[in-house]
């Protein structure tokens, strides 16, 4: 056995067995006690990952005058052989996952220290900013749908596809990007996403002419690819950079940026691009909007290069520390997906999240069309209604994130927010055609508070249900569901509005939101990450013992108590 002590020595070629109890009268009155201190004949394999109990801290027969009690799981003598992760019991009760001879590339320098970094707020705010920029580019066409229809001479459906291409691109690319996130880490994904976002913005600068609609489509497709590198990151950034009592708040801030971008996308384009007949003047106003967004995207890309780091020096929580210790560069990506889809609670969450987020995407895309039908010439107020929906949702997201960090009531909070989303959608549907814009502002804001506020709840609930699987994987699958339902709802509701009016289209969404609320009630609150954060070192050793007994690759550690001795 190799003991991890200050005077650690390796004894290659030592006898296969030593006496279990060795007393040396010349050393101390408190001799060290070693249970099963044998070393495998083959140093590349740890044949007996047993647990040694030392009444003193020393690698030699000699014993300190002040005996202490510690538990040391044995590790492989060969540096290329990973041993099972283990935990050291310390006076402070801090769990130290360790025992990996080959730690993952994403593992911090010292897993024994759990500490949050001051840089964490800068990282999450920077991510929030370039996510905001990308979200603005998603909705900038839909918020003035009728103006772009007239400028490019295309149908409303063609302009709708400028929004739906974000959803369509995401579906086939999310799994490769999630794999890249696991393989290369946060910084590489952040650089790629911000770079593509910047490139798409500059491509659009070549499109403010009526015959160059394909160029604006190309720029939008590039931005949609950038979105794949952005949407799945909030929960991952929160887990890697923030402590156990901050993760939900941090995830809400990260999602907050995306929602703020949508809000600005509703507000700014109607102001910058007025509804005028002169196409030359219209082209000038459109180019001004494109120049502004290209400049902002470029600045944010430069800041990501300078500021964004891969990970903090120390893990911010016990769950993250254990996650680093369990990480393996040889882990099967496909097996991770299979394990996630065997989790019935997560599958139900994927469906319910997709129904809610898909309804939000459809409403955002079609809002301008719905408002103009009932209130002609109110493009600016249509944008302001969209702004109200998103701002209220951002407030809801922040409140729910803080509430989750304090209460940890994921299931209850998610269900209540979902039910209130259905109520808000019904009220909005019934008041849209009353002829009073101020009423629409109030009912739309109430609906947005819950509908948009639900989005970060879904991310955090998914991480809890699937821990210790990758946060990028669970978030990515939620977003795939959202994009699929978003495309279905946008096309279906658009056709219903064109043929039957806005109320049947909104009732269509109400039905599916009610279904989502009912399914949410069946999700069981299996909060695995919270259990990992609360787990004591002794409990974790017992848990590892039970898991390793079922494994065919190693022998379970044996825990011996003082009473047994």
XYZ file of C-alpha atoms in Angstrom:
565
model
C 0.000 0.000 0.000
C 1.186 3.487 -0.757
C 0.301 6.040 1.863
C -0.004 9.658 0.761
C 2.138 11.260 3.490
C 4.775 14.002 3.603
C 7.494 11.347 3.803
C 5.929 9.128 1.160
C 8.222 6.441 -0.254
C 7.683 3.787 -2.895
C 9.053 0.320 -2.094
C 9.290 -1.464 -5.436
C 10.126 -5.098 -5.120
C 9.060 -5.255 -1.468
C 7.794 -8.588 -0.117
C 4.263 -9.512 -1.042
C 3.113 -9.405 2.543
C 4.173 -7.757 5.782
C 3.026 -8.399 9.325
C -0.374 -6.887 9.997
C 0.726 -5.338 13.278
C 4.257 -4.112 13.722
C 5.545 -2.782 17.027
C 8.861 -1.025 17.280
C 9.767 -0.292 20.879
C 12.343 2.229 19.812
C 9.857 4.521 18.144
C 6.791 5.375 20.211
C 4.233 4.114 22.625
C 1.675 4.425 19.870
C 2.685 2.137 17.036
C 0.961 2.554 13.693
C -1.690 0.011 12.844
C -2.059 -1.084 9.226
C -4.811 -3.313 7.959
C -3.851 -5.285 4.840
C -0.821 -3.185 3.836
C 0.177 -5.402 0.936
C 1.375 -4.218 -2.484
C 0.563 -5.968 -5.749
C 3.384 -7.780 -7.454
C 2.460 -5.880 -10.580
C 2.818 -2.194 -9.827
C 0.561 -1.214 -12.726
C -2.528 -2.665 -11.034
C -3.876 -2.003 -7.578
C -5.002 -5.477 -6.610
C -6.260 -4.616 -3.148
C -7.733 -1.133 -2.923
C -8.143 -1.559 0.810
C -8.452 1.105 3.454
C -5.679 1.643 5.982
C -6.437 3.131 9.349
C -3.514 4.917 10.988
C -3.523 6.072 14.531
C -0.639 8.288 13.520
C 0.326 10.122 10.381
C 3.570 8.644 9.077
C 4.908 6.574 6.234
C 7.484 4.903 8.516
C 7.159 2.567 11.500
C 7.926 5.510 13.713
C 4.914 7.337 15.074
C 4.291 10.959 15.899
C 3.843 11.898 19.537
C 0.394 13.233 18.695
C -1.588 10.410 17.145
C -4.413 11.317 14.807
C -7.010 9.359 12.922
C -7.304 9.316 9.134
C -8.561 7.016 6.451
C -6.346 6.419 3.441
C -7.667 4.398 0.503
C -4.818 2.741 -1.319
C -3.860 3.842 -4.804
C -2.186 2.197 -7.732
C 1.577 2.064 -7.549
C 1.837 2.593 -11.257
C 1.175 6.120 -12.497
C -0.749 4.937 -15.535
C -3.382 3.014 -13.629
C -6.335 4.941 -12.285
C -7.654 3.896 -8.925
C -11.123 4.437 -7.660
C -11.933 7.916 -6.399
C -11.850 8.134 -2.676
C -12.414 10.554 0.120
C -10.265 11.607 3.031
C -11.901 12.269 6.349
C -10.604 15.476 7.818
C -11.442 17.335 10.999
C -13.306 19.987 9.069
C -15.550 17.456 7.426
C -14.320 18.408 3.943
C -14.540 15.678 1.344
C -11.507 15.320 -0.852
C -12.148 13.251 -3.953
C -8.903 11.841 -5.137
C -7.265 8.619 -6.119
C -7.154 9.186 -9.868
C -3.673 8.601 -11.141
C -4.720 10.124 -14.442
C -6.949 13.109 -13.658
C -9.050 14.640 -16.356
C -7.603 17.533 -18.275
C -10.254 19.763 -16.771
C -9.268 18.914 -13.206
C -8.046 21.812 -11.098
C -4.608 21.762 -9.589
C -5.801 20.945 -6.070
C -9.017 19.028 -5.444
C -8.532 19.111 -1.691
C -9.507 22.804 -1.505
C -13.083 23.881 -2.191
C -13.046 27.619 -2.865
C -14.917 30.039 -5.132
C -13.018 32.367 -7.441
C -13.519 36.134 -7.591
C -13.356 35.887 -11.394
C -16.604 33.890 -11.520
C -18.844 36.951 -11.787
C -16.778 38.401 -14.635
C -16.989 35.108 -16.531
C -20.754 34.726 -16.194
C -21.424 38.387 -17.052
C -19.212 38.202 -20.154
C -20.982 35.054 -21.294
C -24.301 36.758 -20.622
C -23.270 39.683 -22.857
C -22.305 37.700 -25.948
C -25.343 35.459 -25.463
C -27.393 38.676 -25.458
C -25.796 39.762 -28.739
C -26.620 36.442 -30.379
C -30.229 36.473 -29.118
C -30.693 39.998 -30.499
C -29.725 38.750 -33.953
C -32.257 35.937 -33.668
C -35.279 38.196 -33.170
C -34.184 41.352 -35.040
C -36.056 40.247 -38.195
C -39.186 38.898 -36.513
C -39.742 42.044 -34.450
C -40.199 44.088 -37.677
C -41.459 41.259 -39.841
C -43.637 43.432 -42.072
C -40.807 45.923 -42.818
C -38.363 43.223 -43.957
C -41.135 41.596 -46.035
C -41.566 44.828 -47.987
C -37.843 45.563 -48.238
C -36.788 42.173 -49.608
C -40.076 41.448 -51.407
C -40.527 38.050 -49.744
C -43.376 36.351 -47.860
C -43.980 36.437 -44.113
C -43.102 32.747 -43.997
C -39.652 33.472 -45.473
C -38.980 36.041 -42.732
C -40.230 33.549 -40.134
C -37.566 31.128 -41.347
C -34.882 33.663 -40.430
C -35.918 32.962 -36.840
C -36.665 29.268 -37.302
C -33.229 28.599 -38.832
C -31.852 29.082 -35.302
C -34.061 26.225 -34.162
C -33.396 24.026 -37.179
C -29.598 24.402 -37.032
C -29.480 23.551 -33.350
C -31.037 20.086 -33.661
C -28.321 18.256 -35.669
C -25.377 20.167 -34.185
C -26.033 19.995 -30.448
C -24.584 16.515 -29.858
C -21.304 17.242 -31.704
C -20.977 20.556 -29.844
C -21.730 18.883 -26.501
C -18.947 16.403 -27.289
C -16.600 19.295 -28.112
C -17.508 20.915 -24.792
C -16.474 17.752 -22.945
C -13.351 17.284 -25.066
C -11.961 20.827 -25.221
C -13.658 22.661 -22.361
C -15.489 25.927 -21.742
C -12.938 28.380 -23.152
C -12.747 26.742 -26.583
C -16.541 26.637 -26.884
C -16.838 30.257 -25.719
C -14.259 31.432 -28.274
C -15.945 29.512 -31.092
C -19.419 30.776 -30.237
C -18.394 34.429 -29.932
C -16.279 34.224 -33.116
C -19.146 32.802 -35.191
C -21.511 35.378 -33.733
C -19.123 38.141 -34.795
C -18.651 36.658 -38.287
C -22.400 36.352 -38.894
C -22.920 39.978 -37.888
C -20.308 41.178 -40.406
C -21.755 39.009 -43.207
C -25.136 40.714 -42.720
C -23.485 44.066 -43.431
C -23.360 43.043 -47.082
C -27.106 42.445 -47.297
C -28.970 45.806 -46.956
C -30.120 45.734 -50.591
C -33.469 44.383 -51.805
C -31.895 41.723 -54.060
C -29.441 40.407 -51.426
C -31.851 38.414 -49.271
C -29.671 35.242 -49.670
C -26.750 37.116 -48.066
C -28.788 37.998 -44.993
C -29.918 34.357 -44.843
C -26.243 33.252 -44.888
C -25.346 35.662 -42.093
C -28.300 34.462 -40.028
C -27.312 30.805 -40.526
C -23.775 31.569 -39.262
C -25.291 33.241 -36.188
C -27.560 30.226 -35.699
C -24.511 27.938 -35.614
C -22.979 30.274 -32.996
C -26.124 29.806 -30.915
C -25.397 26.059 -30.653
C -22.153 26.956 -28.837
C -24.037 29.288 -26.469
C -27.396 27.855 -25.363
C -26.064 24.813 -23.503
C -23.462 26.645 -21.443
C -25.361 28.401 -18.583
C -25.653 25.373 -16.296
C -22.084 24.274 -17.122
C -20.627 27.691 -16.264
C -22.672 27.757 -13.048
C -21.413 24.319 -11.970
C -17.748 24.898 -12.868
C -17.414 28.403 -11.407
C -19.990 28.767 -8.603
C -20.542 27.311 -5.148
C -23.416 25.078 -4.144
C -25.487 28.013 -2.852
C -24.908 30.123 -5.979
C -25.422 27.764 -8.917
C -29.108 28.516 -9.521
C -28.554 32.279 -9.282
C -25.561 32.051 -11.633
C -27.534 29.958 -14.130
C -30.311 32.550 -14.022
C -27.812 35.347 -14.748
C -26.402 33.382 -17.693
C -29.900 32.812 -19.119
C -30.703 36.436 -18.236
C -28.342 37.633 -20.998
C -30.125 35.625 -23.659
C -33.484 36.979 -22.548
C -32.117 40.537 -22.416
C -30.951 40.154 -26.024
C -34.443 39.116 -27.067
C -35.870 42.103 -25.159
C -33.513 44.520 -26.929
C -34.343 42.764 -30.204
C -37.994 43.647 -29.674
C -37.250 47.234 -28.632
C -34.422 48.541 -30.843
C -35.209 47.423 -34.445
C -38.618 49.218 -34.586
C -36.838 52.392 -33.421
C -33.822 52.141 -35.755
C -35.757 50.921 -38.801
C -38.974 52.936 -39.348
C -41.741 51.702 -41.615
C -41.128 53.877 -44.705
C -41.709 53.276 -48.430
C -38.384 54.637 -49.745
C -36.163 51.561 -50.089
C -32.913 53.575 -50.247
C -33.635 55.258 -46.927
C -34.799 51.932 -45.520
C -31.522 50.308 -46.618
C -29.620 53.081 -44.809
C -31.510 52.486 -41.552
C -31.046 48.708 -41.811
C -27.297 49.116 -42.392
C -27.027 51.345 -39.283
C -28.587 48.547 -37.202
C -26.237 45.962 -38.736
C -23.150 48.154 -38.114
C -24.042 48.622 -34.451
C -24.517 44.924 -33.807
C -21.310 44.033 -35.708
C -19.310 46.474 -33.579
C -20.744 45.096 -30.335
C -20.111 41.482 -31.438
C -16.491 42.310 -32.307
C -15.846 43.971 -28.942
C -17.309 41.012 -27.071
C -15.199 38.554 -29.075
C -12.047 40.448 -28.085
C -13.103 40.447 -24.432
C -13.723 36.683 -24.521
C -10.186 36.160 -25.836
C -8.716 38.254 -23.027
C -10.941 37.478 -20.030
C -12.650 34.096 -20.383
C -10.826 31.286 -18.559
C -11.364 27.538 -18.673
C -11.924 26.914 -14.950
C -11.027 28.248 -11.500
C -7.929 26.991 -9.716
C -9.991 25.189 -7.085
C -13.385 23.464 -7.416
C -16.155 25.725 -6.065
C -18.238 22.964 -4.468
C -17.921 19.444 -3.133
C -20.125 18.112 -5.946
C -17.869 19.695 -8.570
C -14.767 18.342 -6.831
C -16.224 14.851 -6.908
C -17.234 15.365 -10.538
C -13.615 16.195 -11.427
C -12.399 13.108 -9.595
C -14.887 10.864 -11.408
C -14.055 12.349 -14.814
C -12.319 10.016 -17.246
C -10.861 10.936 -20.644
C -11.893 7.496 -21.890
C -15.545 7.791 -20.824
C -17.977 6.706 -23.510
C -19.972 9.618 -24.873
C -22.658 7.329 -26.269
C -23.057 5.485 -22.972
C -23.606 8.826 -21.229
C -26.479 9.621 -23.609
C -27.974 6.157 -23.045
C -27.797 6.576 -19.258
C -29.499 9.968 -19.475
C -32.368 8.645 -21.591
C -32.901 5.749 -19.175
C -33.718 8.395 -16.566
C -37.529 8.651 -16.809
C -37.681 11.843 -14.751
C -35.305 13.580 -17.154
C -37.235 12.349 -20.204
C -40.419 13.884 -18.766
C -38.538 17.137 -18.109
C -37.257 17.173 -21.707
C -40.842 17.001 -22.994
C -42.271 19.586 -20.592
C -39.383 22.011 -21.097
C -39.722 21.700 -24.869
C -43.441 22.480 -24.728
C -42.875 25.618 -22.631
C -39.818 26.960 -24.458
C -41.302 26.058 -27.870
C -44.416 28.079 -27.042
C -42.199 31.022 -26.072
C -40.243 30.804 -29.352
C -43.461 30.709 -31.384
C -44.934 33.694 -29.510
C -41.725 35.704 -29.945
C -41.537 34.989 -33.662
C -45.211 35.724 -34.375
C -45.840 38.540 -31.875
C -45.399 41.343 -34.422
C -47.887 39.688 -36.780
C -50.472 39.133 -34.015
C -50.301 42.691 -32.685
C -50.416 44.306 -36.167
C -53.571 42.316 -37.008
C -55.440 43.872 -34.081
C -53.577 47.201 -33.850
C -52.450 48.305 -37.361
C -49.430 50.629 -37.509
C -48.303 49.766 -33.969
C -44.948 48.192 -34.874
C -43.178 50.110 -32.106
C -45.716 49.050 -29.473
C -45.542 45.452 -30.732
C -41.823 45.566 -29.970
C -42.534 47.081 -26.567
C -44.969 44.296 -25.749
C -42.259 41.782 -26.608
C -39.869 43.773 -24.418
C -42.385 43.641 -21.561
C -42.719 39.846 -21.891
C -38.967 39.304 -21.741
C -38.165 41.866 -19.023
C -40.863 40.363 -16.802
C -39.440 36.913 -17.568
C -35.933 38.039 -16.615
C -37.288 39.255 -13.281
C -39.055 35.928 -12.823
C -35.862 34.036 -13.684
C -33.815 35.989 -11.133
C -36.391 35.535 -8.376
C -36.779 31.810 -9.067
C -32.982 31.332 -9.164
C -32.514 33.003 -5.784
C -35.454 31.051 -4.381
C -33.982 27.729 -5.580
C -30.594 28.492 -4.003
C -32.342 29.054 -0.676
C -35.060 26.398 -0.721
C -33.813 23.669 -3.144
C -37.500 22.966 -3.949
C -36.939 22.232 -7.641
C -40.020 20.116 -8.301
C -42.471 22.334 -6.428
C -41.140 25.590 -7.898
C -41.109 24.209 -11.442
C -44.692 22.942 -11.155
C -46.061 26.196 -9.704
C -44.317 28.307 -12.381
C -45.628 26.003 -15.124
C -49.229 26.211 -13.884
C -49.012 30.004 -13.678
C -47.635 30.035 -17.238
C -50.813 28.293 -18.423
C -52.981 30.780 -16.515
C -51.046 33.723 -17.952
C -51.327 32.376 -21.498
C -55.096 31.932 -21.173
C -55.557 35.487 -19.872
C -53.327 36.904 -22.646
C -55.352 35.008 -25.272
C -58.641 36.402 -23.987
C -57.443 40.030 -23.791
C -55.409 40.424 -27.003
C -58.386 41.462 -29.147
C -60.141 43.739 -26.642
C -58.790 46.880 -28.320
C -56.859 48.185 -25.292
C -53.086 48.070 -25.700
C -52.433 48.819 -22.029
C -54.362 45.677 -21.085
C -52.241 43.640 -23.511
C -49.067 45.055 -21.895
C -50.216 43.900 -18.444
C -51.413 40.433 -19.456
C -48.383 39.806 -21.714
C -46.016 40.867 -18.920
C -47.731 38.527 -16.444
C -47.476 35.640 -18.887
C -43.812 36.419 -19.601
C -42.935 36.550 -15.897
C -43.723 32.848 -15.597
C -43.140 31.546 -19.136
C -39.657 33.047 -19.581
C -38.859 32.667 -15.879
C -39.294 28.904 -16.292
C -36.304 28.523 -18.641
C -33.440 28.610 -16.063
C -35.532 26.451 -13.727
C -35.545 23.723 -16.353
C -31.767 23.895 -16.786
C -31.039 23.574 -13.075
C -33.646 20.854 -12.514
C -32.090 18.858 -15.376
C -28.615 19.074 -13.819
C -30.004 17.844 -10.496
C -31.765 14.882 -12.126
C -28.776 13.776 -14.237
C -25.773 14.451 -11.942
C -22.913 13.511 -12.396
C -23.511 13.462 -16.149
C -22.331 16.463 -18.149
C -24.283 19.694 -17.656
C -23.701 20.483 -21.321
C -25.372 17.219 -22.306
C -28.502 17.709 -20.200
C -28.871 21.374 -21.216
C -28.285 20.508 -24.858
C -31.010 17.871 -24.888
C -33.445 20.312 -23.266
C -32.670 22.849 -25.970
C -33.095 20.257 -28.735
C -36.598 19.607 -27.418
C -37.242 23.362 -27.290
C -36.098 23.852 -30.897
C -38.174 20.923 -32.200
C -41.330 22.144 -30.490
C -40.447 25.727 -31.441
C -40.413 24.870 -35.157
C -43.631 22.841 -34.896
C -45.451 25.526 -32.913
C -44.215 28.434 -35.058
C -45.286 26.836 -38.336
C -48.574 25.520 -36.935
C -49.585 28.675 -35.111
C -48.570 30.814 -38.090
C -50.854 28.816 -40.368
C -53.697 28.909 -37.834
C -53.355 32.713 -37.488
C -53.364 33.193 -41.263
C -56.455 31.017 -41.748
C -58.480 31.355 -38.553
C -57.137 34.316 -36.554
C -55.030 34.941 -33.459
C -57.341 33.475 -30.802
C -57.412 29.908 -32.251
C -53.622 30.124 -32.653
C -53.141 31.055 -29.006
C -55.654 28.429 -27.826
C -53.499 25.903 -29.714
C -50.563 26.871 -27.476
C -52.717 26.841 -24.318
C -53.624 23.185 -24.918
C -49.998 22.063 -25.144
C -48.925 24.160 -22.151
C -51.665 22.481 -20.097
C -50.292 19.100 -21.174
C -46.810 20.198 -20.081
C -48.052 21.253 -16.635
C -49.773 17.871 -16.171
C -46.605 15.951 -17.119
C -44.502 18.086 -14.761
C -46.561 16.768 -11.843
C -45.227 13.249 -12.580
C -41.531 14.206 -12.353
C -39.938 12.855 -9.169
C -37.555 15.223 -7.347
C -34.430 13.042 -7.412
C -31.938 15.801 -6.517
C -28.654 13.960 -7.030
C -26.339 16.978 -7.021
C -27.796 18.175 -3.712
C -27.211 14.732 -2.225
C -23.578 14.869 -3.352
C -23.099 18.291 -1.747
C -24.627 17.148 1.548
C -22.924 13.763 1.658
C -20.455 13.242 4.509
C -17.070 11.648 3.837
C -18.080 8.540 5.799
C -21.321 8.147 3.846
C -19.497 8.591 0.599
C -16.982 5.879 1.505
C -19.857 3.517 2.222
C -21.522 4.480 -1.067
C -18.316 3.870 -2.983
C -17.971 0.532 -1.210
C -21.456 -0.540 -2.342
C -20.840 0.595 -5.926
C -17.452 -1.087 -6.194
C -18.845 -4.359 -4.859
C -21.008 -4.472 -8.002
C -18.072 -3.730 -10.284
C -16.155 -6.527 -12.010
C -13.005 -4.493 -12.385
C -11.944 -3.943 -8.816
C -12.363 -5.164 -5.288
C -14.301 -2.954 -2.919
C -12.452 -1.034 -0.206
C -12.914 -2.339 3.301
C -13.816 0.159 6.003
C -12.711 -0.763 9.521
C -13.954 1.174 12.518
C -12.199 1.845 15.794
C -14.618 -0.483 17.614
C -13.594 -3.355 15.329
C -9.944 -2.755 16.149
